[in-house]
Amino acid sequence: VLEKIYKDKNQFIITGNPIKNKTINLKLENVDKGTYYVIVYNEIGQQIANKTVVHNGGSDLQTINLANAQKGTYQVIIEGNSFKENKTIIVE
């Protein structure tokens, strides 16, 4: 399953959902230069992972480790540079 998050020209793509190896692959395509924050919350609102991405602009691939995640549904918040999106992932 391939999920895309669009806002203006910025594209944040989470690949491999459902997550099977406890690693989120976050592909940035045509994203503006800036600092972005990726925060992962469990079903009861506890933060289980986060990553700060200092991006030079253009495309990139980032990974977020979910080593402490149990099977279930999680919310991924991506924000920065007047951009904010929320996506749901499933960890198997």
CSV table of C-alpha atoms in Angstrom, one decimal:
chain,number,residue,atom,x,y,z
A,1,VAL,CA,0.0,0.0,0.0
A,2,LEU,CA,1.3,3.4,-0.9
A,3,GLU,CA,0.0,6.5,0.8
A,4,LYS,CA,0.6,10.0,-0.3
A,5,ILE,CA,0.3,13.2,1.7
A,6,TYR,CA,-0.1,16.3,-0.6
A,7,LYS,CA,-0.1,20.0,0.2
A,8,ASP,CA,0.9,22.5,-2.5
A,9,LYS,CA,4.0,21.0,-4.1
A,10,ASN,CA,5.2,19.1,-1.0
A,11,GLN,CA,4.8,15.3,-1.1
A,12,PHE,CA,5.4,13.1,1.9
A,13,ILE,CA,4.9,9.4,1.0
A,14,ILE,CA,4.8,6.6,3.6
A,15,THR,CA,5.7,3.3,2.0
A,16,GLY,CA,5.1,-0.1,3.3
A,17,ASN,CA,1.9,0.5,5.2
A,18,PRO,CA,1.1,-1.8,7.0
A,19,ILE,CA,4.5,-1.6,8.7
A,20,LYS,CA,6.1,-5.0,9.0
A,21,ASN,CA,9.7,-4.3,10.0
A,22,LYS,CA,9.0,-1.6,12.6
A,23,THR,CA,10.5,1.0,10.4
A,24,ILE,CA,8.6,3.8,8.6
A,25,ASN,CA,10.1,4.8,5.2
A,26,LEU,CA,9.2,8.4,4.6
A,27,LYS,CA,9.9,9.6,1.1
A,28,LEU,CA,10.0,13.4,0.5
A,29,GLU,CA,9.4,14.5,-3.0
A,30,ASN,CA,9.6,18.1,-4.2
A,31,VAL,CA,9.6,19.3,-0.6
A,32,ASP,CA,10.6,22.9,0.3
A,33,LYS,CA,13.8,23.4,2.3
A,34,GLY,CA,13.2,23.6,6.0
A,35,THR,CA,12.9,21.7,9.3
A,36,TYR,CA,10.1,19.1,9.6
A,37,TYR,CA,9.0,17.2,12.6
A,38,VAL,CA,7.7,13.7,12.4
A,39,ILE,CA,5.9,12.4,15.5
A,40,VAL,CA,4.2,9.0,16.0
A,41,TYR,CA,1.5,8.5,18.5
A,42,ASN,CA,-0.1,5.3,19.7
A,43,GLU,CA,-3.9,4.7,20.0
A,44,ILE,CA,-4.0,6.3,23.5
A,45,GLY,CA,-2.1,9.4,22.5
A,46,GLN,CA,1.3,8.5,23.8
A,47,GLN,CA,4.3,9.6,21.7
A,48,ILE,CA,6.3,6.5,20.8
A,49,ALA,CA,8.7,8.0,18.2
A,50,ASN,CA,9.9,11.2,16.7
A,51,LYS,CA,12.4,12.6,14.3
A,52,THR,CA,13.5,16.0,13.3
A,53,VAL,CA,14.3,16.3,9.5
A,54,VAL,CA,16.5,19.2,8.4
A,55,HIS,CA,15.8,19.1,4.7
A,56,ASN,CA,17.8,20.9,2.0
A,57,GLY,CA,14.9,20.9,-0.4
A,58,GLY,CA,13.9,18.5,-3.2
A,59,SER,CA,13.7,14.7,-2.6
A,60,ASP,CA,15.0,12.5,0.2
A,61,LEU,CA,14.3,9.3,2.0
A,62,GLN,CA,14.0,9.2,5.8
A,63,THR,CA,13.4,6.3,8.2
A,64,ILE,CA,11.7,6.4,11.5
A,65,ASN,CA,12.4,3.5,13.9
A,66,LEU,CA,9.4,2.0,15.7
A,67,ALA,CA,11.3,-0.5,17.8
A,68,ASN,CA,9.0,-0.1,20.8
A,69,ALA,CA,5.8,-0.3,18.8
A,70,GLN,CA,3.4,-3.1,19.4
A,71,LYS,CA,0.9,-4.3,16.8
A,72,GLY,CA,-1.8,-1.7,16.3
A,73,THR,CA,-2.8,1.6,14.7
A,74,TYR,CA,-0.7,4.7,15.0
A,75,GLN,CA,-1.0,8.4,14.0
A,76,VAL,CA,1.9,10.0,12.2
A,77,ILE,CA,2.0,13.8,12.4
A,78,ILE,CA,4.3,15.6,9.9
A,79,GLU,CA,4.7,19.4,10.4
A,80,GLY,CA,7.0,22.3,9.6
A,81,ASN,CA,7.3,25.3,7.3
A,82,SER,CA,3.5,26.1,7.6
A,83,PHE,CA,2.8,22.5,6.7
A,84,LYS,CA,0.9,19.9,8.8
A,85,GLU,CA,-0.5,16.5,7.9
A,86,ASN,CA,-1.8,13.6,9.9
A,87,LYS,CA,-1.7,10.0,8.6
A,88,THR,CA,-2.6,6.6,10.0
A,89,ILE,CA,-0.3,3.6,9.9
A,90,ILE,CA,-0.8,0.0,11.0
A,91,VAL,CA,2.1,-1.9,12.6
A,92,GLU,CA,1.9,-5.7,12.1
